Amino acid sequence: MDSQPQESDITTGQKVNEDCAVIGFSGDGVYSSIIAGLRSLQHRGQESSGIITYDGKIHVKKGMGLVSEVFKNADPMPGIVGIGHNRYSTSGSKGIENAGPFVISCSLGYIGITHNGEITNEHELREELKHDGYIFTSSSDTEVMLIEFVKEISRYGINEGIKRGMERLKGAYAAVLMINDRLYAIRDKFGFRPLVLGRTFNGYIIASETCAIDALSGETIKNVEPGEVIEVFNNSYKTIFKLDGDVSHCMFEYVYFARPDSIIDNIEVFQARVRMGMRLAVESPVDADVVVPVPDSGRAQALGFSKATGIPYSEGLIKNRYSERTFIMPDQKSRLAAIKIKLNAIKSEISNKRIVLVDDSIVRGNTMKYIVKIVRDAGASEVHVRISSPPITAPCFYGVDMKTKNEFIAANKTIESIKNEIGADSLAYLSIDGLKQAIGIKSICISCLTGIYPEYVPLS
Amino acid sequence: MDSQPQESDITTGQKVNEDCAVIGFSGDGVYSSIIAGLRSLQHRGQESSGIITYDGKIHVKKGMGLVSEVFKNADPMPGIVGIGHNRYSTSGSKGIENAGPFVISCSLGYIGITHNGEITNEHELREELKHDGYIFTSSSDTEVMLIEFVKEISRYGINEGIKRGMERLKGAYAAVLMINDRLYAIRDKFGFRPLVLGRTFNGYIIASETCAIDALSGETIKNVEPGEVIEVFNNSYKTIFKLDGDVSHCMFEYVYFARPDSIIDNIEVFQARVRMGMRLAVESPVDADVVVPVPDSGRAQALGFSKATGIPYSEGLIKNRYSERTFIMPDQKSRLAAIKIKLNAIKSEISNKRIVLVDDSIVRGNTMKYIVKIVRDAGASEVHVRISSPPITAPCFYGVDMKTKNEFIAANKTIESIKNEIGADSLAYLSIDGLKQAIGIKSICISCLTGIYPEYVPLS
Amino acid sequence: MDSQPQESDITTGQKVNEDCAVIGFSGDGVYSSIIAGLRSLQHRGQESSGIITYDGKIHVKKGMGLVSEVFKNADPMPGIVGIGHNRYSTSGSKGIENAGPFVISCSLGYIGITHNGEITNEHELREELKHDGYIFTSSSDTEVMLIEFVKEISRYGINEGIKRGMERLKGAYAAVLMINDRLYAIRDKFGFRPLVLGRTFNGYIIASETCAIDALSGETIKNVEPGEVIEVFNNSYKTIFKLDGDVSHCMFEYVYFARPDSIIDNIEVFQARVRMGMRLAVESPVDADVVVPVPDSGRAQALGFSKATGIPYSEGLIKNRYSERTFIMPDQKSRLAAIKIKLNAIKSEISNKRIVLVDDSIVRGNTMKYIVKIVRDAGASEVHVRISSPPITAPCFYGVDMKTKNEFIAANKTIESIKNEIGADSLAYLSIDGLKQAIGIKSICISCLTGIYPEYVPLS
Amino acid sequence: MDSQPQESDITTGQKVNEDCAVIGFSGDGVYSSIIAGLRSLQHRGQESSGIITYDGKIHVKKGMGLVSEVFKNADPMPGIVGIGHNRYSTSGSKGIENAGPFVISCSLGYIGITHNGEITNEHELREELKHDGYIFTSSSDTEVMLIEFVKEISRYGINEGIKRGMERLKGAYAAVLMINDRLYAIRDKFGFRPLVLGRTFNGYIIASETCAIDALSGETIKNVEPGEVIEVFNNSYKTIFKLDGDVSHCMFEYVYFARPDSIIDNIEVFQARVRMGMRLAVESPVDADVVVPVPDSGRAQALGFSKATGIPYSEGLIKNRYSERTFIMPDQKSRLAAIKIKLNAIKSEISNKRIVLVDDSIVRGNTMKYIVKIVRDAGASEVHVRISSPPITAPCFYGVDMKTKNEFIAANKTIESIKNEIGADSLAYLSIDGLKQAIGIKSICISCLTGIYPEYVPLS
Ligand SMILES: Nc1ncnc2c1ncn2[C@@H]1O[C@H](COP(=O)(O)OP(=O)(O)O)[C@@H](O)[C@H]1O
Ligand SMILES: Nc1ncnc2c1ncn2[C@@H]1O[C@H](COP(=O)(O)OP(=O)(O)O)[C@@H](O)[C@H]1O
Ligand SMILES: Nc1ncnc2c1ncn2[C@@H]1O[C@H](COP(=O)(O)OP(=O)(O)O)[C@@H](O)[C@H]1O
Ligand SMILES: Nc1ncnc2c1ncn2[C@@H]1O[C@H](COP(=O)(O)OP(=O)(O)O)[C@@H](O)[C@H]1O
Ligand code: SF4
Ligand code: SF4
Ligand code: SF4
Ligand code: SF4
Ligand SMILES: [Mg+2]
Ligand SMILES: [Mg+2]
Ligand SMILES: [Mg+2]
Ligand SMILES: [Mg+2]
């Protein structure tokens, strides 16, 4: 089959890296281990998927779509080490040449990288590197990282080079660097994005979330700590250094992004969500008949809300499991109806009842408006919306695709007016303090809630 | 793009119709209404999808895959009436020419049909029809239905012809017949498979389940009763006749197949499932710490079990939402691990706890064995499996893809030995009586539980 | 890969059968022999391709595109007999369900057909057959043929049934009927379209042209004569009957359609074309420096013209071999330039010379206008256009896609005004008499030259 | 549609650049002009196709397959300048990341390149450049060229940088360098591969062959001379310098590779081929009845042979125009027959005649063996093979895919034994002197005939 034309835009400054999944594997069964890992991290990115393996030579496969689509009929790739990447889709126009992982050959041999996060001084670094004579083939910040590392490593050797690179790279990055047959797990000093190290029966795995280690029946060894770099080589691993600094774990991983069965920086995500629901119940109780989650993201929190209040929990909304992929309905009216294809109410659970509707967060608010309508249409006598995180009011520059302040419903509106807009009888968000307590660690990033950033950001 | 070659097998007697979805629509917005209906019934069949519309001429579109894949970039089809079909996938080798709906032209004009069920005397009818001079282009029993109706209608007119056709067609069928601009909702006299009539803001809809009517923000008018035929024409509908007989609604629709938000023959599926769980708790109680559903099919039942026993309900298993599609892992070891890609435990909910694991049914038993293992690996101190339906021991000849007795784990094994095989501490199934009470109607089919069939079946 | 949606239009009366290729094979190596045959007959149709084989069961593969595209990665189809079809493309909107071959099952077993030609009373027969209770699944006249044969054979047995079918079918057909493991080569009594029988080292082949037999290193046994039916069965063949009547071989096969290396009704096509050129030279000589063919269709005729006149032959135009497939240039100006992508002049052969430009025929005249321009731009001092067949002035109803009288440049214009329109210094066509003499048989169809048809045609 | 996975191999030293087509365009209508140019140069490469345009930003589209396939449904690319590339297919495994053109961004802005030829010191340069800190993303020698130019230009400015780059790059290259909105036509000092400059009604075009300029109805301005660099910018062009040295135009362009309607280094290719045939007739005359070309590559030469000898020319072989694309026949026997699908004899032109069979060259000899057999099977009384170029005995290192000496039938065999192997009655090749005279220039490369190379080659 003839391949599709590929579009490219290597124009500097266009952001292409949003929340993603990374995998590194060293040992036997590299290809199938990376495939399994990427499939278990598919929720972190569905736009494109890619794998690079090394066995003296380099092998690369990338494609648009889910892991299972891209690698469906692919021949297994040979390798003693390898890295993999799932990219998050924000729009369909992003070209394959911006898809991870990246690999180059240079005087050091073959160097590949897979990265989750966002380099905030990407633009400055790119210009500097160009000034130094480096060249770029894409507009991806991952390529800037890669070349920055190549530059420093060429000058200072691997360990010192990685350190110097990290000192120059600002922003969020949880990455795996592959230098020939060695892997380096690299996490920025704030620890925005998660990264863990595990062991399977036939090798070492580095992954964005523990659920990838579980998928291989492996065991988690440790978190890659903020600022830490771990080398995996020759069937062993060692920390080669750890930069110090204030820690700032993304609260949104706990609230929404991560899988509920993952453990992130020692916190069980599911339990954190249950606690968010409990805490929310304490902060904003309500007299009602049943607690109903917005599936799937509100389920753990609704269980917590129910537990804390004693109001029975039930499933009152059904999510159509086949509506994930974008499909444009052919006319305007049917487009409006499309939300009903995605979600439907179980009338018998809702009719004539006072409903507490629990979800994780509200970004734009459109969806919540329709969900409230669906619940009302199903006969609810009251609809109380409870959101298990605080209002989002500022952009994220650390790898989550929330950039434009104007999009956030909470940016310029009072809670009262949001309540009216979505048509709820009452609306409450979790407080920032409540969130911190529920997660159980203090050193979390809350910049998108406060607009205060732990470090320079490219505000324009 | 050049299309794919299409395989065909018109060999008589090869079964190709398993549980499926049907839609008929008459009014404005035929195409988008059928699309929305089919998308909301996608759970009844993911192998292929097709739509036929009529506007004086006939328009047909069919393809392999999900509705959203088949119709992704398709031009809207013009029409004043139309029918649609989703087919269930049991294997990938089934050709497009066996995919519904079917349409022919003859002296009566254009006649199309979409059908869910299985004609038990398909073989005899096909031979008789061939003897009468009729010809076949596929091995589908839907074509046999269509031609049987054409034959009788040609001789006796529409109403009498449909009646005579129904008298000759044995087995299960919930179908929509399109005769030029008229639609006929047809349900076999046992009422095995569901069929409902609804009204939207711009037309009439006939559908397998009420959730399709909901998806169009329509209202359900009535069930198509067992043996009933309803004509939809000229912006109105009327029952043209109703055959009498013993009713036999498929219990498996309530147990597993239908969407929980649908109402089937006046019974709310979700509530029936909750009652199955409650009843199971009464029949086979157990001392435990937490009730955990096997997602998604055990959720309502687990809620019922929890409610009846007071044992707290929680989510302890996470289902990877991206593992639905078949993807073959590249080696044996990774194939074994694949179940872990599909399901993972939330250790913190399970560790050191006595778990009641609730699911809807067990057919072959392989999956349940692995689920118990996953729960044990997560540290459960006890695992009590509770199945909210009775053991399946006999084949279904009425449209559900359970044909080979040897496949059923319960066919030749005691419950004790099944318990040992799946590695549970205890195992209990719901009783047949309990099932009937939970569903709340007496006239249900339980043939696959008893091996006793309400009518002749082609046992070989 | 998920297949494409398929459009259908079974509306009676829409013509879908234009000049095509048919193959039948009985013996060993059915699949690969049919593939080779179809590939060698690709010039007779590039729109779609299909094969049906029989080995007790029926196997069907069809698809849009060239043989090599449709069957690229296909598994070989088992069979002891089989038939194949290439369809000619007149427009891209024709659905796969109208693509040949066709197959049905009925009381006689499996009956398949592949057909080249056009049934002129298709509409009447279809209505009659519907009246008799027959049903249709497509708008193809091939299906009408098939069902007409099924009807007669059911009543009168195979031999008598085929005869009666042929007596009722008007128009042009060269077909292979497959009745279970028997093949029947069937040619209408006029013999419009070619059909030959051959023998390879491992079986019998029926084909539209001898070049298909050559492709299998086989030998041609005989023409299937006009009105003749030959049965191939059990490793032997026999004529089962032959209808009498006036013969009318399509002159256009010799002029343009057939491959130059084929022998049609005992006339070598290449030699016939050389004679057309010679005869044209005698009828319309011209004083010139070089004879240049329009490649590829004018080459043999130009050689004849050169031979008869002594004016040297040379290649003066180059045809881009990669421009066959439709590709729409992105803007108007580049669309006009597209003809230059298809054809270019060899200036050194043309500049300052008096050119005799020889082609086979002119239908619409657009292309010839541009070719004359290209030759003039290359510096020709004079351009004399010589067309090796008479002007086309009337539609063909016998299987060649020339339907609309208004399209023909010669329908309403004098030769003088055509000459001016295409910008030639002189223009001459071959006379009808000259054509007959060049081909060397009297009994040729010339209806599209005269507007007089050997039989009823559905003039509307 | 989800794209295909892409394989990559950036292992140094794997050759990926064989004879190809390049286009550069500056002016209005960049996209459609490049498309038209690439389509007219499709014969130089069918494996992949790509275009890069610049309009302040960079736009890239590449894909596997013909131009018409890759750009079929593509949106037009905006641009004020652009470059394009067709790649020659030697095997299907070559990845898209090795497909031209290439583009990078660096301190100079955007730099793109499209290249035809082969860099003989690619390996050494790559290592040196790596040593200098440069990095590579593919194994293509085009990337080495690009980076070498970037390096020199960064240091010395554009004009001096290109010159220094050319002094370091050994081997064959005809390239277009795009530096932001400027184009540079660059030809190695030997002038192995052709390159011309032309003017169309809306801009300047640089192309591998004049037929691309013709396709745009443009006029050829001049050859890019060996060692010359021409800048096209701001609607004008100028030579910026010209390196001196011995010239060595590839004789194989005249013999086989180029289109017959092109003019290469002032020699009309068609006429050169006619002269090769005439000269061959003088060197190796033979008493025969008809001169038959092997289509299409032997046609001009056969015309020359006929002209020089007076033996009549005719077409005796038909080439199936649909057999270009690789299609694997399903079994061994049919694979052997496949040559008959590609070529067939016109028996009436050959039977009982003494044939002079004329082709351009013999590389491996397999095909010629079968052609002689086809001609004999068609009844030729004698078959005299005349090859219009000398025997190929040594590998090409300058961009033509003839690498392995062992493959060449003439490398280790006498002409007598080749004659026997192919089954001819006589065999003669053109002499090297004859070739030179026929082409009409002395300074031609004949390294693959002599094994003597004008410059260092990486013999291994
Ligand atoms: N959209 C939906 N939302 C929730 N449940 C659904 C939906 N569609 C189907 N179901 C239910 O899902 C169950 C099947 O899902 P699940 O248990 O996850 O898969 P499996 O078929 O592997 O058992 C059935 O009980 C069906 O009634
Ligand atoms: N495999 C999974 N099983 C259950 N929940 C998941 C899974 N993968 C991701 N999630 C959770 O699903 C939530 C997102 O799902 P959902 O609410 O259904 O969709 P949406 O993104 O439209 O809000 C997130 O909270 C995420 O943590
Ligand atoms: N458009 C064209 N028209 C005619 N000849 C062409 C064209 N393009 C390339 N050629 C010539 O065709 C020859 C190759 O064609 P041919 O002999 O048919 O195929 P093969 O590569 O199998 O030998 C070359 O000599 C080339 O110069
Ligand atoms: N394989 C072939 N080799 C040479 N000529 C062929 C072949 N197949 C078909 N033809 C002849 O080619 C002619 C059509 O080709 P051509 O003139 O190039 O295209 P067009 O259809 O645009 O006129 C017909 O006369 C046909 O007989
Ligand atoms: S700004 Fe918000 S989304 Fe971004 S890293 Fe911080 S907490 Fe996470
Ligand atoms: S046999 Fe079982 S599955 Fe089949 S219709 Fe009856 S209850 Fe349903
Ligand atoms: S009308 Fe013309 S094209 Fe048609 S069959 Fe007769 S001669 Fe051939
Ligand atoms: S070695 Fe031969 S093919 Fe290569 S450039 Fe020289 S003449 Fe051409
Ligand atoms: Mg959600
Ligand atoms: Mg289940
Ligand atoms: Mg032509
Ligand atoms: Mg050749």
PDB file of N, CA and C in Angstrom, chain B residues 151-198:
ATOM      1  N   LYS B 151     -41.913 -13.718  -1.830  1.00  0.00           N
ATOM      2  CA  LYS B 151     -42.754 -14.768  -2.434  1.00  0.00           C
ATOM      3  C   LYS B 151     -44.199 -14.659  -1.940  1.00  0.00           C
ATOM      4  N   GLU B 152     -44.370 -14.566  -0.637  1.00  0.00           N
ATOM      5  CA  GLU B 152     -45.728 -14.558  -0.088  1.00  0.00           C
ATOM      6  C   GLU B 152     -46.444 -13.257  -0.444  1.00  0.00           C
ATOM      7  N   ILE B 153     -45.690 -12.131  -0.371  1.00  0.00           N
ATOM      8  CA  ILE B 153     -46.318 -10.842  -0.670  1.00  0.00           C
ATOM      9  C   ILE B 153     -46.748 -10.776  -2.137  1.00  0.00           C
ATOM     10  N   SER B 154     -45.924 -11.338  -3.031  1.00  0.00           N
ATOM     11  CA  SER B 154     -46.272 -11.342  -4.450  1.00  0.00           C
ATOM     12  C   SER B 154     -47.603 -12.049  -4.663  1.00  0.00           C
ATOM     13  N   ARG B 155     -47.823 -13.089  -3.868  1.00  0.00           N
ATOM     14  CA  ARG B 155     -49.018 -13.892  -4.035  1.00  0.00           C
ATOM     15  C   ARG B 155     -50.212 -13.325  -3.289  1.00  0.00           C
ATOM     16  N   TYR B 156     -49.988 -12.841  -2.053  1.00  0.00           N
ATOM     17  CA  TYR B 156     -51.104 -12.546  -1.152  1.00  0.00           C
ATOM     18  C   TYR B 156     -51.219 -11.074  -0.758  1.00  0.00           C
ATOM     19  N   GLY B 157     -50.409 -10.237  -1.325  1.00  0.00           N
ATOM     20  CA  GLY B 157     -50.437  -8.834  -0.893  1.00  0.00           C
ATOM     21  C   GLY B 157     -49.597  -8.651   0.355  1.00  0.00           C
ATOM     22  N   ILE B 158     -49.379  -7.392   0.708  1.00  0.00           N
ATOM     23  CA  ILE B 158     -48.425  -7.112   1.789  1.00  0.00           C
ATOM     24  C   ILE B 158     -48.856  -7.721   3.119  1.00  0.00           C
ATOM     25  N   ASN B 159     -50.028  -7.358   3.593  1.00  0.00           N
ATOM     26  CA  ASN B 159     -50.398  -7.759   4.957  1.00  0.00           C
ATOM     27  C   ASN B 159     -50.501  -9.279   5.091  1.00  0.00           C
ATOM     28  N   GLU B 160     -51.279  -9.887   4.210  1.00  0.00           N
ATOM     29  CA  GLU B 160     -51.432 -11.337   4.260  1.00  0.00           C
ATOM     30  C   GLU B 160     -50.098 -12.025   3.968  1.00  0.00           C
ATOM     31  N   GLY B 161     -49.325 -11.434   3.064  1.00  0.00           N
ATOM     32  CA  GLY B 161     -48.033 -12.022   2.702  1.00  0.00           C
ATOM     33  C   GLY B 161     -47.075 -12.030   3.879  1.00  0.00           C
ATOM     34  N   ILE B 162     -47.015 -10.931   4.601  1.00  0.00           N
ATOM     35  CA  ILE B 162     -46.120 -10.899   5.773  1.00  0.00           C
ATOM     36  C   ILE B 162     -46.578 -11.951   6.784  1.00  0.00           C
ATOM     37  N   LYS B 163     -47.895 -12.048   6.979  1.00  0.00           N
ATOM     38  CA  LYS B 163     -48.413 -13.026   7.949  1.00  0.00           C
ATOM     39  C   LYS B 163     -48.011 -14.440   7.542  1.00  0.00           C
ATOM     40  N   ARG B 164     -48.231 -14.785   6.270  1.00  0.00           N
ATOM     41  CA  ARG B 164     -47.891 -16.140   5.814  1.00  0.00           C
ATOM     42  C   ARG B 164     -46.388 -16.379   5.920  1.00  0.00           C
ATOM     43  N   GLY B 165     -45.614 -15.350   5.583  1.00  0.00           N
ATOM     44  CA  GLY B 165     -44.173 -15.488   5.725  1.00  0.00           C
ATOM     45  C   GLY B 165     -43.812 -15.803   7.174  1.00  0.00           C
ATOM     46  N   MET B 166     -44.399 -15.063   8.103  1.00  0.00           N
ATOM     47  CA  MET B 166     -44.084 -15.277   9.522  1.00  0.00           C
ATOM     48  C   MET B 166     -44.489 -16.666   9.977  1.00  0.00           C
ATOM     49  N   GLU B 167     -45.589 -17.174   9.402  1.00  0.00           N
ATOM     50  CA  GLU B 167     -46.008 -18.510   9.799  1.00  0.00           C
ATOM     51  C   GLU B 167     -45.022 -19.578   9.343  1.00  0.00           C
ATOM     52  N   ARG B 168     -44.332 -19.288   8.265  1.00  0.00           N
ATOM     53  CA  ARG B 168     -43.363 -20.265   7.768  1.00  0.00           C
ATOM     54  C   ARG B 168     -41.965 -20.086   8.375  1.00  0.00           C
ATOM     55  N   LEU B 169     -41.620 -18.878   8.762  1.00  0.00           N
ATOM     56  CA  LEU B 169     -40.287 -18.619   9.321  1.00  0.00           C
ATOM     57  C   LEU B 169     -40.247 -19.053  10.780  1.00  0.00           C
ATOM     58  N   LYS B 170     -39.398 -20.031  11.088  1.00  0.00           N
ATOM     59  CA  LYS B 170     -39.243 -20.472  12.479  1.00  0.00           C
ATOM     60  C   LYS B 170     -38.015 -19.803  13.082  1.00  0.00           C
ATOM     61  N   GLY B 171     -38.053 -19.674  14.398  1.00  0.00           N
ATOM     62  CA  GLY B 171     -36.885 -19.123  15.062  1.00  0.00           C
ATOM     63  C   GLY B 171     -37.105 -17.700  15.533  1.00  0.00           C
ATOM     64  N   ALA B 172     -35.985 -16.984  15.613  1.00  0.00           N
ATOM     65  CA  ALA B 172     -36.019 -15.643  16.201  1.00  0.00           C
ATOM     66  C   ALA B 172     -35.798 -14.588  15.148  1.00  0.00           C
ATOM     67  N   TYR B 173     -36.670 -13.591  15.109  1.00  0.00           N
ATOM     68  CA  TYR B 173     -36.404 -12.464  14.216  1.00  0.00           C
ATOM     69  C   TYR B 173     -37.090 -11.201  14.698  1.00  0.00           C
ATOM     70  N   ALA B 174     -36.309 -10.182  14.758  1.00  0.00           N
ATOM     71  CA  ALA B 174     -36.825  -8.835  15.005  1.00  0.00           C
ATOM     72  C   ALA B 174     -36.295  -8.061  13.816  1.00  0.00           C
ATOM     73  N   ALA B 175     -37.222  -7.657  12.928  1.00  0.00           N
ATOM     74  CA  ALA B 175     -36.785  -7.176  11.628  1.00  0.00           C
ATOM     75  C   ALA B 175     -37.535  -5.918  11.227  1.00  0.00           C
ATOM     76  N   VAL B 176     -36.916  -5.166  10.310  1.00  0.00           N
ATOM     77  CA  VAL B 176     -37.637  -4.076   9.662  1.00  0.00           C
ATOM     78  C   VAL B 176     -37.627  -4.357   8.164  1.00  0.00           C
ATOM     79  N   LEU B 177     -38.840  -4.440   7.603  1.00  0.00           N
ATOM     80  CA  LEU B 177     -38.996  -4.660   6.180  1.00  0.00           C
ATOM     81  C   LEU B 177     -39.327  -3.308   5.556  1.00  0.00           C
ATOM     82  N   MET B 178     -38.631  -2.969   4.488  1.00  0.00           N
ATOM     83  CA  MET B 178     -38.906  -1.710   3.792  1.00  0.00           C
ATOM     84  C   MET B 178     -39.461  -2.050   2.416  1.00  0.00           C
ATOM     85  N   ILE B 179     -40.740  -1.695   2.189  1.00  0.00           N
ATOM     86  CA  ILE B 179     -41.326  -1.935   0.867  1.00  0.00           C
ATOM     87  C   ILE B 179     -41.549  -0.572   0.243  1.00  0.00           C
ATOM     88  N   ASN B 180     -40.660  -0.222  -0.655  1.00  0.00           N
ATOM     89  CA  ASN B 180     -40.644   1.133  -1.201  1.00  0.00           C
ATOM     90  C   ASN B 180     -40.639   2.133  -0.048  1.00  0.00           C
ATOM     91  N   ASP B 181     -41.682   2.965   0.080  1.00  0.00           N
ATOM     92  CA  ASP B 181     -41.635   4.000   1.116  1.00  0.00           C
ATOM     93  C   ASP B 181     -42.358   3.600   2.408  1.00  0.00           C
ATOM     94  N   ARG B 182     -42.645   2.309   2.552  1.00  0.00           N
ATOM     95  CA  ARG B 182     -43.302   1.839   3.779  1.00  0.00           C
ATOM     96  C   ARG B 182     -42.341   0.993   4.611  1.00  0.00           C
ATOM     97  N   LEU B 183     -42.462   1.151   5.919  1.00  0.00           N
ATOM     98  CA  LEU B 183     -41.664   0.309   6.823  1.00  0.00           C
ATOM     99  C   LEU B 183     -42.579  -0.631   7.584  1.00  0.00           C
ATOM    100  N   TYR B 184     -42.131  -1.853   7.819  1.00  0.00           N
ATOM    101  CA  TYR B 184     -42.869  -2.817   8.632  1.00  0.00           C
ATOM    102  C   TYR B 184     -41.956  -3.349   9.726  1.00  0.00           C
ATOM    103  N   ALA B 185     -42.348  -3.092  10.975  1.00  0.00           N
ATOM    104  CA  ALA B 185     -41.631  -3.675  12.103  1.00  0.00           C
ATOM    105  C   ALA B 185     -42.217  -5.063  12.335  1.00  0.00           C
ATOM    106  N   ILE B 186     -41.356  -6.064  12.323  1.00  0.00           N
ATOM    107  CA  ILE B 186     -41.819  -7.459  12.385  1.00  0.00           C
ATOM    108  C   ILE B 186     -41.086  -8.168  13.512  1.00  0.00           C
ATOM    109  N   ARG B 187     -41.841  -8.790  14.403  1.00  0.00           N
ATOM    110  CA  ARG B 187     -41.192  -9.513  15.504  1.00  0.00           C
ATOM    111  C   ARG B 187     -41.786 -10.912  15.576  1.00  0.00           C
ATOM    112  N   ASP B 188     -40.915 -11.909  15.668  1.00  0.00           N
ATOM    113  CA  ASP B 188     -41.403 -13.295  15.717  1.00  0.00           C
ATOM    114  C   ASP B 188     -42.350 -13.475  16.900  1.00  0.00           C
ATOM    115  N   LYS B 189     -43.171 -14.522  16.863  1.00  0.00           N
ATOM    116  CA  LYS B 189     -44.244 -14.640  17.846  1.00  0.00           C
ATOM    117  C   LYS B 189     -43.726 -14.957  19.246  1.00  0.00           C
ATOM    118  N   PHE B 190     -42.499 -15.471  19.354  1.00  0.00           N
ATOM    119  CA  PHE B 190     -41.921 -15.695  20.687  1.00  0.00           C
ATOM    120  C   PHE B 190     -41.359 -14.394  21.284  1.00  0.00           C
ATOM    121  N   GLY B 191     -41.021 -13.487  20.422  1.00  0.00           N
ATOM    122  CA  GLY B 191     -40.433 -12.242  20.914  1.00  0.00           C
ATOM    123  C   GLY B 191     -39.046 -12.426  21.499  1.00  0.00           C
ATOM    124  N   PHE B 192     -38.267 -13.334  20.914  1.00  0.00           N
ATOM    125  CA  PHE B 192     -36.917 -13.576  21.447  1.00  0.00           C
ATOM    126  C   PHE B 192     -36.114 -12.286  21.537  1.00  0.00           C
ATOM    127  N   ARG B 193     -35.987 -11.618  20.405  1.00  0.00           N
ATOM    128  CA  ARG B 193     -35.137 -10.426  20.344  1.00  0.00           C
ATOM    129  C   ARG B 193     -35.992  -9.178  20.491  1.00  0.00           C
ATOM    130  N   PRO B 194     -35.446  -8.134  21.097  1.00  0.00           N
ATOM    131  CA  PRO B 194     -36.237  -6.927  21.365  1.00  0.00           C
ATOM    132  C   PRO B 194     -36.482  -6.085  20.110  1.00  0.00           C
ATOM    133  N   LEU B 195     -37.536  -5.310  20.131  1.00  0.00           N
ATOM    134  CA  LEU B 195     -37.846  -4.370  19.049  1.00  0.00           C
ATOM    135  C   LEU B 195     -38.832  -3.333  19.577  1.00  0.00           C
ATOM    136  N   VAL B 196     -38.517  -2.053  19.345  1.00  0.00           N
ATOM    137  CA  VAL B 196     -39.382  -0.984  19.857  1.00  0.00           C
ATOM    138  C   VAL B 196     -39.676   0.044  18.773  1.00  0.00           C
ATOM    139  N   LEU B 197     -40.778   0.741  18.996  1.00  0.00           N
ATOM    140  CA  LEU B 197     -41.198   1.810  18.090  1.00  0.00           C
ATOM    141  C   LEU B 197     -41.129   3.128  18.843  1.00  0.00           C
ATOM    142  N   GLY B 198     -40.567   4.158  18.191  1.00  0.00           N
ATOM    143  CA  GLY B 198     -40.473   5.457  18.846  1.00  0.00           C
ATOM    144  C   GLY B 198     -40.768   6.585  17.883  1.00  0.00           C
TER     145      GLY B 198
END
